[in-house]
Tab-separated table of C-alpha atoms in Angstrom:
chain	number	residue	atom	x	y	z
A	588	MET	CA	0.000	0.000	0.000
A	589	ALA	CA	1.407	3.380	-1.038
A	590	LYS	CA	2.270	5.798	1.748
A	591	ARG	CA	-0.418	8.448	2.156
A	592	LYS	CA	0.612	12.023	1.427
A	593	SER	CA	-1.289	14.797	3.163
A	594	ILE	CA	-2.397	17.913	1.306
A	595	THR	CA	-0.528	20.097	3.807
A	596	LYS	CA	2.736	18.217	3.265
A	597	ARG	CA	2.337	18.374	-0.504
A	598	TRP	CA	1.677	22.117	-0.270
A	599	ILE	CA	4.802	22.642	1.869
A	600	ILE	CA	6.985	20.613	-0.499
A	601	ASN	CA	5.611	22.000	-3.746
A	602	ASN	CA	4.257	25.514	-3.265
A	603	LEU	CA	6.315	26.679	-0.287
A	604	GLY	CA	9.518	25.277	-1.811
A	605	VAL	CA	8.916	27.210	-5.016
A	606	ILE	CA	8.084	30.398	-3.071
A	607	ILE	CA	11.234	30.145	-0.949
A	608	LEU	CA	13.361	29.507	-4.034
A	609	ALA	CA	11.772	32.503	-5.795
A	610	LEU	CA	12.381	34.720	-2.750
A	611	LEU	CA	16.023	33.600	-2.590
A	612	VAL	CA	16.505	34.446	-6.257
A	613	ILE	CA	14.849	37.847	-5.758
A	614	GLN	CA	16.908	38.470	-2.638
A	615	MET	CA	20.164	37.638	-4.431
A	616	ALA	CA	19.170	39.851	-7.370
A	617	ILE	CA	18.386	42.790	-5.045
A	618	ILE	CA	21.624	42.323	-3.103
A	619	TYR	CA	23.591	42.143	-6.345
A	620	ALA	CA	21.886	45.318	-7.592
A	621	ILE	CA	22.593	47.141	-4.303
A	622	GLN	CA	26.234	46.076	-4.333
A	623	ASN	CA	26.639	47.193	-7.945
A	624	TYR	CA	25.002	50.519	-7.127
A	625	PHE	CA	27.305	51.262	-4.209
A	626	TYR	CA	30.440	49.997	-5.980
A	627	ASN	CA	29.633	51.969	-9.148
A	628	SER	CA	28.927	55.081	-7.074
A	629	ALA	CA	32.256	54.711	-5.318
A	630	LYS	CA	33.983	54.130	-8.638
A	631	GLN	CA	32.381	57.217	-10.210
A	632	TYR	CA	33.444	59.273	-7.219
A	633	LEU	CA	37.062	58.096	-7.519
A	634	VAL	CA	36.984	58.706	-11.277
A	635	SER	CA	35.791	62.276	-10.759
A	636	LYS	CA	38.468	62.878	-8.130
A	637	ILE	CA	41.263	61.366	-10.225
A	638	ASN	CA	40.140	63.383	-13.278
A	639	ALA	CA	40.366	66.538	-11.155
A	640	VAL	CA	43.909	65.551	-10.182
A	641	THR	CA	44.942	64.924	-13.783
A	642	SER	CA	43.429	68.268	-14.786
A	643	VAL	CA	45.597	70.084	-12.255
A	644	LEU	CA	48.659	68.112	-13.352
A	645	SER	CA	48.051	68.951	-16.992
A	646	ILE	CA	48.318	72.633	-16.116
A	647	HIS	CA	51.885	72.057	-14.923
A	648	SER	CA	52.781	69.771	-17.806
A	649	HIS	CA	54.804	72.506	-19.588
A	650	ASP	CA	56.932	73.232	-16.528
A	651	SER	CA	60.280	71.646	-15.997
A	652	ALA	CA	60.502	68.086	-14.796
A	653	ALA	CA	61.743	69.273	-11.399
A	654	ASN	CA	58.768	71.594	-10.988
A	655	PHE	CA	56.333	68.831	-12.163
A	656	SER	CA	57.754	66.325	-9.675
A	657	ALA	CA	57.517	68.906	-6.922
A	658	GLU	CA	53.920	69.663	-7.872
A	659	MET	CA	53.114	65.941	-7.901
A	660	ARG	CA	54.671	65.494	-4.458
A	661	ASN	CA	52.915	68.565	-3.106
A	662	MET	CA	49.564	67.406	-4.450
A	663	LEU	CA	49.901	64.000	-2.800
A	664	GLU	CA	51.003	65.537	0.508
A	665	THR	CA	48.150	68.059	0.586
A	666	PHE	CA	45.442	65.676	-0.727
A	667	ASN	CA	42.449	66.601	1.447
A	668	GLU	CA	40.753	63.132	1.465
A	669	LYS	CA	43.841	61.131	2.375
A	670	ASP	CA	42.020	59.725	5.424
A	671	LYS	CA	39.596	57.898	3.074
A	672	ILE	CA	41.382	57.727	-0.249
A	673	GLU	CA	45.023	57.045	-0.942
A	674	LEU	CA	46.432	58.845	-3.967
A	675	MET	CA	49.441	57.213	-5.684
A	676	ALA	CA	51.843	58.156	-8.432
A	677	VAL	CA	53.209	55.355	-10.619
A	678	ASN	CA	56.442	55.875	-12.511
A	679	SER	CA	57.195	54.838	-16.040
A	680	LYS	CA	58.393	51.437	-14.821
A	681	GLY	CA	55.049	50.645	-13.244
A	682	ARG	CA	56.138	51.096	-9.668
A	683	VAL	CA	54.378	53.227	-7.048
A	684	VAL	CA	56.882	55.911	-6.119
A	685	LEU	CA	54.718	58.420	-4.264
A	686	THR	CA	51.644	57.979	-1.986
A	687	SER	CA	49.469	60.403	-0.062
A	688	SER	CA	49.894	58.293	3.091
A	689	GLY	CA	53.654	58.232	2.852
A	690	PHE	CA	53.760	54.437	2.887
A	691	SER	CA	54.760	52.571	-0.203
A	692	PRO	CA	52.626	49.531	-1.008
A	693	ASP	CA	54.038	46.050	-1.217
A	694	ALA	CA	55.914	45.741	-4.451
A	695	SER	CA	54.499	42.265	-5.008
A	696	ALA	CA	50.878	43.513	-4.830
A	697	SER	CA	49.134	43.256	-8.192
A	698	MET	CA	47.569	46.314	-9.834
A	699	PRO	CA	45.082	45.077	-12.469
A	700	ASP	CA	43.556	48.549	-12.680
A	701	TYR	CA	46.935	50.012	-13.697
A	702	GLU	CA	47.437	47.368	-16.375
A	703	GLU	CA	43.920	48.017	-17.711
A	704	ALA	CA	44.535	51.770	-17.724
A	705	MET	CA	47.683	51.327	-19.763
A	706	GLU	CA	45.714	49.357	-22.336
A	707	LYS	CA	42.344	51.157	-22.409
A	708	GLY	CA	42.967	54.627	-20.994
A	709	GLU	CA	41.212	53.948	-17.689
A	710	GLY	CA	41.144	51.005	-15.309
A	711	SER	CA	39.371	49.880	-12.159
A	712	TYR	CA	39.797	46.931	-9.814
A	713	VAL	CA	37.897	45.473	-6.852
A	714	GLY	CA	39.983	43.059	-4.822
A	715	ARG	CA	41.793	42.422	-1.586
A	716	LEU	CA	45.141	43.519	-0.238
A	717	PRO	CA	47.568	40.884	1.040
A	718	GLY	CA	46.281	41.745	4.525
A	719	GLY	CA	42.758	40.785	3.490
A	720	GLU	CA	41.210	44.271	3.309
A	721	LYS	CA	38.811	44.759	0.389
A	722	ILE	CA	39.622	47.768	-1.795
A	723	LEU	CA	38.525	49.646	-4.895
A	724	ALA	CA	41.309	51.049	-7.109
A	725	VAL	CA	41.075	53.384	-10.130
A	726	SER	CA	43.993	54.293	-12.424
A	727	VAL	CA	44.345	56.894	-15.187
A	728	PRO	CA	47.450	57.170	-17.423
A	729	ILE	CA	49.389	60.473	-17.408
A	730	SER	CA	52.365	59.496	-19.567
A	731	ALA	CA	51.154	62.022	-22.148
A	732	ILE	CA	51.519	64.745	-19.527
A	733	ASN	CA	54.917	63.726	-18.197
A	734	SER	CA	57.156	60.885	-19.270
A	735	GLU	CA	58.506	60.310	-15.754
A	736	TYR	CA	55.139	59.158	-14.486
A	737	SER	CA	52.911	56.674	-16.272
A	738	SER	CA	49.777	56.867	-14.120
A	739	VAL	CA	48.058	58.236	-11.084
A	740	ARG	CA	46.082	55.836	-8.952
A	741	MET	CA	43.437	56.143	-6.229
A	742	VAL	CA	42.668	53.374	-3.743
A	743	THR	CA	39.884	53.352	-1.157
A	744	SER	CA	38.688	50.774	1.354
A	745	LEU	CA	35.312	49.130	0.753
A	746	SER	CA	34.822	48.187	4.401
A	747	GLU	CA	32.240	50.913	5.125
A	748	ILE	CA	30.402	50.200	1.879
A	749	ASP	CA	30.395	46.471	2.645
A	750	ASP	CA	29.071	47.202	6.137
A	751	THR	CA	26.253	49.246	4.566
A	752	ILE	CA	25.541	46.445	2.098
A	753	LYS	CA	25.485	43.950	4.982
A	754	THR	CA	22.874	46.111	6.713
A	755	TYR	CA	20.747	46.023	3.571
A	756	VAL	CA	21.272	42.257	3.322
A	757	ILE	CA	20.078	41.803	6.918
A	758	VAL	CA	17.026	44.008	6.322
A	759	ILE	CA	16.136	42.200	3.087
A	760	SER	CA	16.652	38.809	4.743
A	761	VAL	CA	14.391	39.784	7.642
A	762	ILE	CA	11.740	40.972	5.176
A	763	CYS	CA	12.006	37.705	3.235
A	764	LEU	CA	11.729	35.702	6.458
A	765	LEU	CA	8.664	37.727	7.461
A	766	ILE	CA	7.139	37.104	4.031
A	767	ILE	CA	7.843	33.374	4.340
A	768	ALA	CA	6.373	33.338	7.864
A	769	VAL	CA	3.208	35.098	6.637
A	770	ILE	CA	2.953	32.715	3.662
A	771	ILE	CA	3.417	29.691	5.941
A	772	PHE	CA	0.795	30.982	8.405
A	773	THR	CA	-1.774	31.883	5.757
A	774	GLY	CA	-0.951	28.751	3.731
A	775	LEU	CA	-1.394	26.438	6.719
A	776	PHE	CA	-4.612	28.224	7.611
A	777	PHE	CA	-5.853	27.858	4.031
A	778	ALA	CA	-4.751	24.221	3.826
A	779	GLY	CA	-6.425	23.592	7.162
A	780	SER	CA	-9.661	25.128	5.890
A	781	ILE	CA	-9.575	22.498	3.131
A	782	VAL	CA	-8.175	19.545	5.055
A	783	LYS	CA	-10.486	19.888	8.077
A	784	PRO	CA	-13.779	19.612	6.135
A	785	ILE	CA	-12.275	16.891	3.916
A	786	ARG	CA	-11.396	14.855	7.007
A	787	GLN	CA	-14.910	15.447	8.288
A	788	ILE	CA	-16.341	14.393	4.928
A	789	SER	CA	-14.143	11.271	4.921
A	790	SER	CA	-15.208	10.327	8.459
A	791	ILE	CA	-18.915	10.829	7.754
A	792	ALA	CA	-18.671	9.083	4.361
A	793	ARG	CA	-17.375	5.988	6.161
A	794	LYS	CA	-20.502	6.101	8.321
A	795	PHE	CA	-22.630	6.414	5.181
A	796	ALA	CA	-20.844	3.351	3.789
A	797	ILE	CA	-22.060	1.208	6.710
A	798	GLY	CA	-25.611	2.537	6.408
A	799	ASP	CA	-25.597	5.228	9.109
A	800	PHE	CA	-27.295	8.246	7.502
A	801	SER	CA	-28.100	10.033	10.771
A	802	VAL	CA	-25.079	12.371	10.728
A	803	ARG	CA	-24.577	15.421	8.533
A	804	ILE	CA	-21.556	17.541	7.636
A	805	SER	CA	-21.425	20.952	9.299
A	806	ASN	CA	-21.063	23.541	6.562
A	807	ASN	CA	-19.555	26.959	7.337
A	808	SER	CA	-18.001	27.629	3.924
A	809	ASN	CA	-19.462	29.661	1.100
A	810	ASP	CA	-17.227	28.177	-1.582
A	811	GLU	CA	-16.625	24.947	-3.513
A	812	ILE	CA	-15.989	23.056	-0.256
A	813	GLY	CA	-19.317	24.338	1.026
A	814	ASP	CA	-20.996	23.233	-2.210
A	815	LEU	CA	-19.443	19.780	-1.780
A	816	CYS	CA	-20.681	19.539	1.817
A	817	THR	CA	-24.172	20.603	0.728
A	818	ALA	CA	-24.146	18.052	-2.099
A	819	ILE	CA	-23.025	15.244	0.239
A	820	ASN	CA	-25.659	16.192	2.819
A	821	HIS	CA	-28.258	16.166	0.037
A	822	MET	CA	-26.953	12.789	-1.094
A	823	ALA	CA	-27.299	11.504	2.474
A	824	ASP	CA	-30.895	12.747	2.561
A	825	GLU	CA	-31.642	10.982	-0.702
A	826	LEU	CA	-29.890	7.787	0.434
A	827	SER	CA	-31.760	7.909	3.723
A	828	ASN	CA	-35.046	8.344	1.888
A	829	ALA	CA	-34.125	5.569	-0.552
A	830	GLU	CA	-33.182	3.291	2.348
A	831	ALA	CA	-36.490	4.042	4.080
A	832	MET	CA	-38.421	3.449	0.846
A	833	LYS	CA	-36.506	0.224	0.224
A	834	ASN	CA	-37.337	-1.073	3.694
A	835	GLU	CA	-40.927	0.011	3.219
A	836	PHE	CA	-40.969	-1.687	-0.183
A	837	ILE	CA	-39.666	-4.941	1.278
A	838	SER	CA	-42.313	-4.773	3.999
A	839	SER	CA	-45.023	-3.939	1.472
A	840	VAL	CA	-44.008	-6.658	-0.991
A	841	SER	CA	-43.760	-9.167	1.820
A	842	HIS	CA	-47.292	-8.266	2.864
A	843	GLU	CA	-48.516	-8.352	-0.741
A	844	LEU	CA	-46.980	-11.790	-1.271
A	845	ARG	CA	-48.204	-13.175	2.013
A	846	THR	CA	-51.867	-12.327	1.369
A	847	PRO	CA	-52.325	-14.286	-1.890
A	848	LEU	CA	-50.089	-17.107	-0.667
A	849	THR	CA	-52.240	-17.418	2.459
A	850	ALA	CA	-55.380	-17.496	0.339
A	851	ILE	CA	-53.928	-20.074	-2.065
A	852	LYS	CA	-52.712	-22.263	0.794
A	853	GLY	CA	-56.004	-22.013	2.661
A	854	TRP	CA	-58.149	-22.935	-0.315
A	855	ALA	CA	-55.757	-25.681	-1.385
A	856	GLU	CA	-56.017	-27.241	2.074
A	857	THR	CA	-59.809	-26.880	1.972
A	858	LEU	CA	-60.028	-28.567	-1.416
A	859	MET	CA	-57.664	-31.305	-0.301
A	860	ILE	CA	-59.783	-32.032	2.798
A	861	ASP	CA	-63.099	-31.713	0.975
A	862	GLY	CA	-61.796	-33.898	-1.826
A	863	GLY	CA	-63.934	-32.240	-4.477
A	864	SER	CA	-67.228	-33.569	-3.088
A	865	ASN	CA	-68.830	-30.116	-3.169
A	866	PRO	CA	-68.802	-28.649	-6.709
A	867	ASP	CA	-69.601	-25.112	-5.485
A	868	THR	CA	-66.706	-25.188	-3.026
A	869	MET	CA	-64.448	-26.603	-5.714
A	870	LYS	CA	-65.415	-23.880	-8.201
A	871	LYS	CA	-65.025	-21.073	-5.664
A	872	GLY	CA	-61.677	-22.381	-4.398
A	873	VAL	CA	-60.198	-22.840	-7.852
A	874	GLY	CA	-61.398	-19.357	-8.788
A	875	VAL	CA	-59.664	-17.834	-5.760
A	876	ILE	CA	-56.464	-19.767	-6.465
A	877	VAL	CA	-56.462	-18.654	-10.114
A	878	ALA	CA	-57.147	-15.007	-9.181
A	879	GLU	CA	-54.470	-14.907	-6.502
A	880	THR	CA	-51.993	-16.696	-8.765
A	881	GLU	CA	-52.641	-14.056	-11.426
A	882	ARG	CA	-52.067	-11.393	-8.810
A	883	LEU	CA	-48.768	-13.001	-7.799
A	884	SER	CA	-47.747	-13.302	-11.453
A	885	GLN	CA	-48.436	-9.599	-12.010
A	886	MET	CA	-46.330	-8.647	-8.983
A	887	VAL	CA	-43.458	-10.871	-10.109
A	888	GLU	CA	-43.599	-9.311	-13.597
A	889	GLU	CA	-43.408	-5.839	-12.063
A	890	LEU	CA	-40.366	-6.878	-10.028
A	891	LEU	CA	-38.699	-8.439	-13.074
A	892	ASP	CA	-39.379	-5.332	-15.163
A	893	PHE	CA	-37.937	-3.166	-12.429
A	894	SER	CA	-34.844	-5.367	-12.230
A	895	ARG	CA	-34.394	-5.133	-16.004
A	896	MET	CA	-34.705	-1.346	-15.807
A	897	GLN	CA	-32.046	-1.159	-13.110
A	898	ASN	CA	-29.677	-3.402	-15.097
A	899	GLY	CA	-30.302	-1.675	-18.429
A	900	HIS	CA	-31.788	-4.822	-19.965
A	901	PHE	CA	-35.306	-3.439	-20.378
A	902	THR	CA	-36.006	-3.621	-24.119
A	903	LEU	CA	-38.918	-2.879	-26.433
A	904	GLN	CA	-40.250	-4.948	-29.315
A	905	SER	CA	-41.538	-1.999	-31.292
A	906	GLY	CA	-43.834	-1.955	-34.285
A	907	THR	CA	-46.887	-0.140	-35.628
A	908	MET	CA	-49.731	-0.604	-33.168
A	909	ASP	CA	-53.401	0.274	-32.762
A	910	ILE	CA	-53.495	1.993	-29.404
A	911	LEU	CA	-57.283	1.769	-29.187
A	912	ALA	CA	-57.106	-2.042	-29.294
A	913	GLU	CA	-54.644	-2.153	-26.382
A	914	LEU	CA	-56.624	0.387	-24.363
A	915	GLY	CA	-59.861	-1.477	-25.043
A	916	ASP	CA	-58.321	-4.767	-23.825
A	917	ALA	CA	-57.152	-3.122	-20.597
A	918	VAL	CA	-60.610	-1.629	-19.968
A	919	LEU	CA	-62.246	-4.982	-20.619
A	920	ILE	CA	-59.940	-6.722	-18.133
A	921	TYR	CA	-61.108	-4.459	-15.291
A	922	SER	CA	-64.774	-4.080	-16.226
A	923	ASP	CA	-65.938	-7.133	-14.266
A	924	LYS	CA	-63.721	-6.338	-11.297
A	925	ALA	CA	-65.004	-2.757	-11.143
A	926	ARG	CA	-68.594	-3.982	-11.379
A	927	ARG	CA	-68.017	-6.387	-8.486
A	928	GLU	CA	-66.604	-3.564	-6.367
A	929	GLU	CA	-69.473	-1.241	-7.391
A	930	ILE	CA	-67.138	1.135	-9.221
A	931	THR	CA	-68.337	2.650	-12.495
A	932	ILE	CA	-65.971	2.693	-15.504
A	933	ASN	CA	-66.861	5.200	-18.228
A	934	TYR	CA	-64.825	4.626	-21.381
A	935	ASN	CA	-65.259	7.366	-23.985
A	936	GLU	CA	-63.887	5.484	-26.947
A	937	PRO	CA	-63.207	7.555	-30.092
A	938	GLU	CA	-63.936	6.168	-33.520
A	939	MET	CA	-60.312	6.340	-34.627
A	940	LEU	CA	-56.855	7.358	-33.427
A	941	PRO	CA	-53.527	7.552	-35.289
A	942	PHE	CA	-51.264	4.530	-35.096
A	943	VAL	CA	-48.382	4.607	-32.620
A	944	PHE	CA	-44.947	3.071	-33.114
A	945	GLY	CA	-44.114	1.084	-30.011
A	946	ASP	CA	-44.277	-2.153	-28.072
A	947	LYS	CA	-47.972	-3.060	-27.802
A	948	ASN	CA	-47.447	-5.444	-24.900
A	949	ARG	CA	-45.632	-2.798	-22.868
A	950	ILE	CA	-48.232	-0.126	-23.704
A	951	ARG	CA	-51.019	-2.521	-22.667
A	952	GLN	CA	-49.076	-3.150	-19.447
A	953	VAL	CA	-49.060	0.613	-18.757
A	954	PHE	CA	-52.818	0.908	-19.380
A	955	ILE	CA	-53.502	-2.071	-17.122
A	956	ASN	CA	-51.336	-0.559	-14.362
A	957	ILE	CA	-53.002	2.861	-14.580
A	958	ILE	CA	-56.557	1.478	-14.669
A	959	ASP	CA	-55.715	-0.991	-11.880
A	960	ASN	CA	-54.493	1.926	-9.731
A	961	ALA	CA	-57.640	3.924	-10.511
A	962	VAL	CA	-59.835	1.021	-9.413
A	963	LYS	CA	-57.574	0.126	-6.466
A	964	TYR	CA	-57.644	3.647	-5.006
A	965	SER	CA	-61.403	4.058	-5.511
A	966	SER	CA	-64.241	2.864	-3.301
A	967	ALA	CA	-67.775	1.677	-3.935
A	968	GLY	CA	-69.744	4.383	-5.683
A	969	ASP	CA	-66.712	6.062	-7.264
A	970	THR	CA	-66.260	6.527	-10.996
A	971	VAL	CA	-63.296	5.880	-13.286
A	972	THR	CA	-63.378	7.852	-16.543
A	973	ILE	CA	-61.156	6.928	-19.481
A	974	ASN	CA	-60.699	9.267	-22.457
A	975	ALA	CA	-58.588	8.992	-25.600
A	976	SER	CA	-57.992	11.713	-28.183
A	977	GLU	CA	-55.546	13.203	-30.657
A	978	LYS	CA	-53.923	16.638	-30.327
A	979	ASP	CA	-50.944	18.198	-32.106
A	980	ASN	CA	-49.958	14.855	-33.682
A	981	ASN	CA	-49.966	13.209	-30.247
A	982	VAL	CA	-52.232	10.508	-28.855
A	983	ILE	CA	-53.482	11.474	-25.385
A	984	VAL	CA	-55.038	8.954	-22.983
A	985	SER	CA	-56.336	10.114	-19.616
A	986	VAL	CA	-57.602	7.990	-16.720
A	987	SER	CA	-59.452	9.909	-14.000
A	988	ASP	CA	-60.990	8.610	-10.812
A	989	THR	CA	-62.986	10.073	-7.962
A	990	GLY	CA	-61.102	8.009	-5.376
A	991	CYS	CA	-58.904	8.870	-2.404
A	992	GLY	CA	-56.657	11.293	-4.306
A	993	ILE	CA	-53.050	12.242	-3.548
A	994	LYS	CA	-51.612	14.790	-1.124
A	995	LYS	CA	-49.868	17.724	-2.781
A	996	SER	CA	-46.720	16.843	-0.799
A	997	ASP	CA	-46.774	13.311	-2.259
A	998	LEU	CA	-47.652	14.226	-5.843
A	999	ALA	CA	-44.058	14.826	-6.965
A	1000	LYS	CA	-42.871	11.514	-5.449
A	1001	VAL	CA	-45.481	9.001	-6.606
A	1002	LYS	CA	-43.481	8.079	-9.714
A	1003	THR	CA	-40.402	7.364	-7.578
A	1004	LYS	CA	-39.533	3.704	-7.187
A	1005	PHE	CA	-40.664	2.082	-3.927
A	1006	TYR	CA	-42.806	5.100	-3.005
A	1007	LYS	CA	-46.392	4.552	-1.843
A	1008	ALA	CA	-48.552	7.566	-1.072
A	1009	ASN	CA	-51.309	5.466	0.476
A	1010	HIS	CA	-50.260	2.530	2.650
A	1011	THR	CA	-53.819	1.299	3.203
A	1012	ARG	CA	-54.098	0.025	-0.385
A	1013	ARG	CA	-52.309	-2.960	-1.842
A	1014	GLY	CA	-49.388	-2.576	-4.259
A	1015	SER	CA	-45.589	-2.788	-4.401
A	1016	GLY	CA	-44.886	0.862	-5.150
A	1017	ILE	CA	-42.938	0.196	-8.362
A	1018	GLY	CA	-45.733	-0.267	-10.916
A	1019	LEU	CA	-46.050	3.446	-11.639
A	1020	ALA	CA	-42.255	3.848	-11.855
A	1021	VAL	CA	-42.134	1.037	-14.446
A	1022	ALA	CA	-45.052	2.573	-16.362
A	1023	ASP	CA	-43.347	5.974	-16.440
A	1024	GLU	CA	-40.119	4.405	-17.725
A	1025	ILE	CA	-42.020	2.547	-20.501
A	1026	ILE	CA	-43.773	5.739	-21.669
A	1027	THR	CA	-40.480	7.674	-21.556
A	1028	MET	CA	-38.805	4.990	-23.717
A	1029	HIS	CA	-41.621	5.539	-26.261
A	1030	GLY	CA	-40.825	9.271	-26.375
A	1031	GLY	CA	-43.948	10.196	-24.414
A	1032	THR	CA	-44.865	11.550	-20.995
A	1033	LEU	CA	-46.872	10.314	-18.022
A	1034	GLU	CA	-48.260	13.087	-15.816
A	1035	LEU	CA	-50.304	12.922	-12.609
A	1036	SER	CA	-52.598	15.549	-11.133
A	1037	SER	CA	-54.843	15.520	-8.099
A	1038	GLY	CA	-57.027	17.968	-6.266
A	1039	GLY	CA	-55.837	16.555	-2.964
A	1040	GLU	CA	-57.028	13.922	-0.550
A	1041	GLY	CA	-60.524	12.663	-1.351
A	1042	LYS	CA	-60.671	14.578	-4.642
A	1043	GLY	CA	-59.521	11.916	-7.075
A	1044	THR	CA	-56.548	11.575	-9.401
A	1045	THR	CA	-55.970	12.007	-13.122
A	1046	VAL	CA	-53.196	10.254	-15.051
A	1047	THR	CA	-52.463	11.655	-18.515
A	1048	ILE	CA	-50.400	9.648	-20.996
A	1049	THR	CA	-49.081	11.380	-24.122
A	1050	LEU	CA	-47.527	9.367	-26.966
A	1051	PRO	CA	-46.255	10.677	-30.318
A	1052	ALA	CA	-48.371	9.495	-33.220
A	1053	GLN	CA	-46.693	7.635	-36.069
A	1054	ALA	CA	-46.260	9.749	-39.181
A	1055	PRO	CA	-48.585	8.515	-41.955
A	1056	GLN	CA	-46.794	6.660	-44.760
A	1057	THR	CA	-47.187	8.106	-48.235
A	1058	GLN	CA	-47.685	5.840	-51.228
A	1059	SER	CA	-45.022	6.067	-53.905
């Protein structure tokens, strides 16, 4: 099993690592820019000073060599910034012969700035003295002014500048650390705002998996996480309702199966004891057994159809059909039953309706289910009215009853599988769901309307009529 990686850890490794690397690059770039600024400023200052020196020396260039050397020595001795800058005179052999400090530098010390000045007319160098002190040196050739001297050179210590740069480095580093601290704090808070509800969702989902739908996710977010929590809570509500309906369905089907089985068993035992000596008892018992067996067969067919629907194996054997013939058969099936229960069936049969392309057996099954429900949910003295008509190239069949009706709160759920609006009447609760699926597969609609409890129900079935075929 692969080792689990938390979102927080992944964020620290990926996002925070990139941010720290980016800040380091920015910090180094800023420090480099600051160092260049200070070093270039110092260099420009030395260049301006050394140019002023060469300007003064050029004035004395026409004097005698003795006077020029004296002027050079006097200038170095009276140089007013000797405490910060050391002014040097380099002879024609490339050796420092005069300095403003009075101390000659180590002869072995390299002077890259002097060598550059001899080649390019001006040279600069940032480096360290043998003692380790960091310096900036600038050289300008003066051999054109006097042949005895090849260059003047200025050297200054970079210690103060480096100390200033270090101060900037410390300030920038502190700022970067503060930025990282803020990013870590806000990032962990943000990651926690995601991880905490996800852990809660994971914990509650495990309870859902074992069938405990009593808990809900607390939702305090107005974002995608909040939407997810709302969706999962809604899913739990639907699963809870489905679980309740499933249990109710099992109880209902068990009751529906037990009743006919009890009747069949009872009459079978009676006939077995009686031995067929009483023809009236024999006829009545066989009639009950046949009726209850038919009832069981119808329930089993509903369950099989529902199973096929769930598995995607529910198919249609479609062809051109006369819808009036199928509707008439369904009405005929329930005429005797309605008469026995003192329920009136009024069938307003039209002379003709367009043909419909569909599965006639499935359409008859729908009509039987709808009329059976109308009779089932009616009482003695009620009326079931069946109408069929054509409108806008559609065949419309409506079945209305004056029975117990449906509550407005239940009306939107009656086509849901396992749902029973009235638990006092027999039925599995899936017949209407199967009927709705069959009509939908035919490209039609099945709609229910009711005025409320005790005000009857109307079921309206709409099927597209088959386009008439033209003769060629």
